[in-house]
Amino acid sequence: AQSVTQLGSHVSVSEGALVLLRCNYSSSVPPYLFWYVQYPNQGLQLLLKYTSAATLVKGINGFEAEFKKSETSFHLTKPSAHMSDAAEYFCAVSDRGFGNEKLTFGTGTRLTIIP
Amino acid sequence: EAGVAQSPRYKIIEKRQSVAFWCNPISGHATLYWYQQILGQGPKLLIQFQNNGVVDDSQLPKDRFSAERLKGVDSTLKIQPAKLEDSAVYLCASSLVWGSTDTQYFGPGTRLTVL
């Protein structure tokens, strides 16, 4: 069964510092991988997705993620944190096979930005 | 473009009572999803519709949960009777087509508290 593990339920960074949120996946077939962001009292919004094209994926709000098959990782980064980045971030995986392609989410990482 | 609409936004009930949630997906989106997000966890798929047919309901507790999507547009998720462990945010999402790379757009969710 496919799964993702997010390392660190809480991450704090200073404004202007590098943001690094970690995600490792487990999948029996080459996966599709996603990062979603959730602001308080709102639904989830897609940041970016990996679907087997370029391994370095650029998303919205200056975020990017790199698919590393050898490390089974899909870490999310942003060079310079902004106060508006404070939110909860979820990594998700979906199998590629035709049929039941549901998203399996990690437990989330709450990002706090320190002024 | 209007997003995914959900109502109510908040609901408090006592255990053994019944409750229903409503979702209106983005116009033209064929696929509709209901997720359960328990505090501190990532969303878990409960049921997935393709138009008005069920694609996946393997994680839906069918003894108490039911869902329908009449006419392939709006959907209703019902819990009867509710248990304390049903306290969660219920998220509705929709996507244009059925496929593992297609973006899912999420509504703001309904926060259910069971006392």
CSV table of C-alpha atoms in Angstrom, one decimal, chain A residues 32 34 36 38 41-44 46 49 51 90 94-96 98-103 105-108, chain B residues 9-10 35 37 40-43 45 48 56 58-59 91 98-104 106-108 111:
chain,number,residue,atom,x,y,z
A,32,TYR,CA,2.6,10.7,-8.4
A,34,PHE,CA,1.7,16.2,-4.3
A,36,TYR,CA,-0.9,20.8,-0.5
A,38,GLN,CA,-4.0,24.4,4.3
A,41,ASN,CA,-10.3,27.2,8.6
A,42,GLN,CA,-9.8,26.7,4.9
A,43,GLY,CA,-9.6,23.7,2.5
A,44,LEU,CA,-6.5,22.4,1.0
A,46,LEU,CA,-2.5,22.4,-4.4
A,49,LYS,CA,2.7,18.0,-8.2
A,51,THR,CA,3.8,13.4,-12.5
A,90,PHE,CA,0.5,18.0,3.5
A,94,SER,CA,-1.2,8.6,-5.7
A,95,ASP,CA,-0.5,5.3,-7.5
A,96,ARG,CA,-0.2,5.5,-11.2
A,98,PHE,CA,-5.4,3.1,-14.0
A,99,GLY,CA,-8.4,2.7,-11.8
A,100,ASN,CA,-8.6,3.6,-8.1
A,101,GLU,CA,-6.2,6.5,-8.0
A,102,LYS,CA,-6.9,8.0,-4.6
A,103,LEU,CA,-4.7,10.4,-2.7
A,105,PHE,CA,-2.0,12.1,2.7
A,106,GLY,CA,0.7,12.4,5.3
A,107,THR,CA,-0.1,13.7,8.8
A,108,GLY,CA,1.0,17.2,8.0
B,9,ARG,CA,-19.3,25.2,8.1
B,10,TYR,CA,-19.8,24.1,11.7
B,35,TYR,CA,-12.6,13.2,3.0
B,37,GLN,CA,-9.8,14.9,8.6
B,40,GLY,CA,-3.7,16.1,13.9
B,41,GLN,CA,-4.1,13.8,10.9
B,42,GLY,CA,-4.1,14.2,7.1
B,43,PRO,CA,-7.4,13.8,5.2
B,45,LEU,CA,-10.7,9.5,1.6
B,48,GLN,CA,-15.2,9.0,-4.5
B,56,ASP,CA,-14.4,3.9,-4.3
B,58,SER,CA,-13.7,1.1,0.7
B,59,GLN,CA,-13.0,3.4,3.7
B,91,LEU,CA,-13.8,18.0,3.3
B,98,TRP,CA,-10.9,11.1,-13.1
B,99,GLY,CA,-7.2,10.5,-13.0
B,100,SER,CA,-4.3,10.5,-10.6
B,101,THR,CA,-2.7,13.6,-12.0
B,102,ASP,CA,-5.8,15.8,-12.1
B,103,THR,CA,-5.9,18.5,-9.5
B,104,GLN,CA,-8.4,18.1,-6.7
B,106,PHE,CA,-11.1,21.4,-1.9
B,107,GLY,CA,-13.9,23.2,-0.2
B,108,PRO,CA,-13.5,24.9,3.2
B,111,ARG,CA,-16.2,20.9,11.3
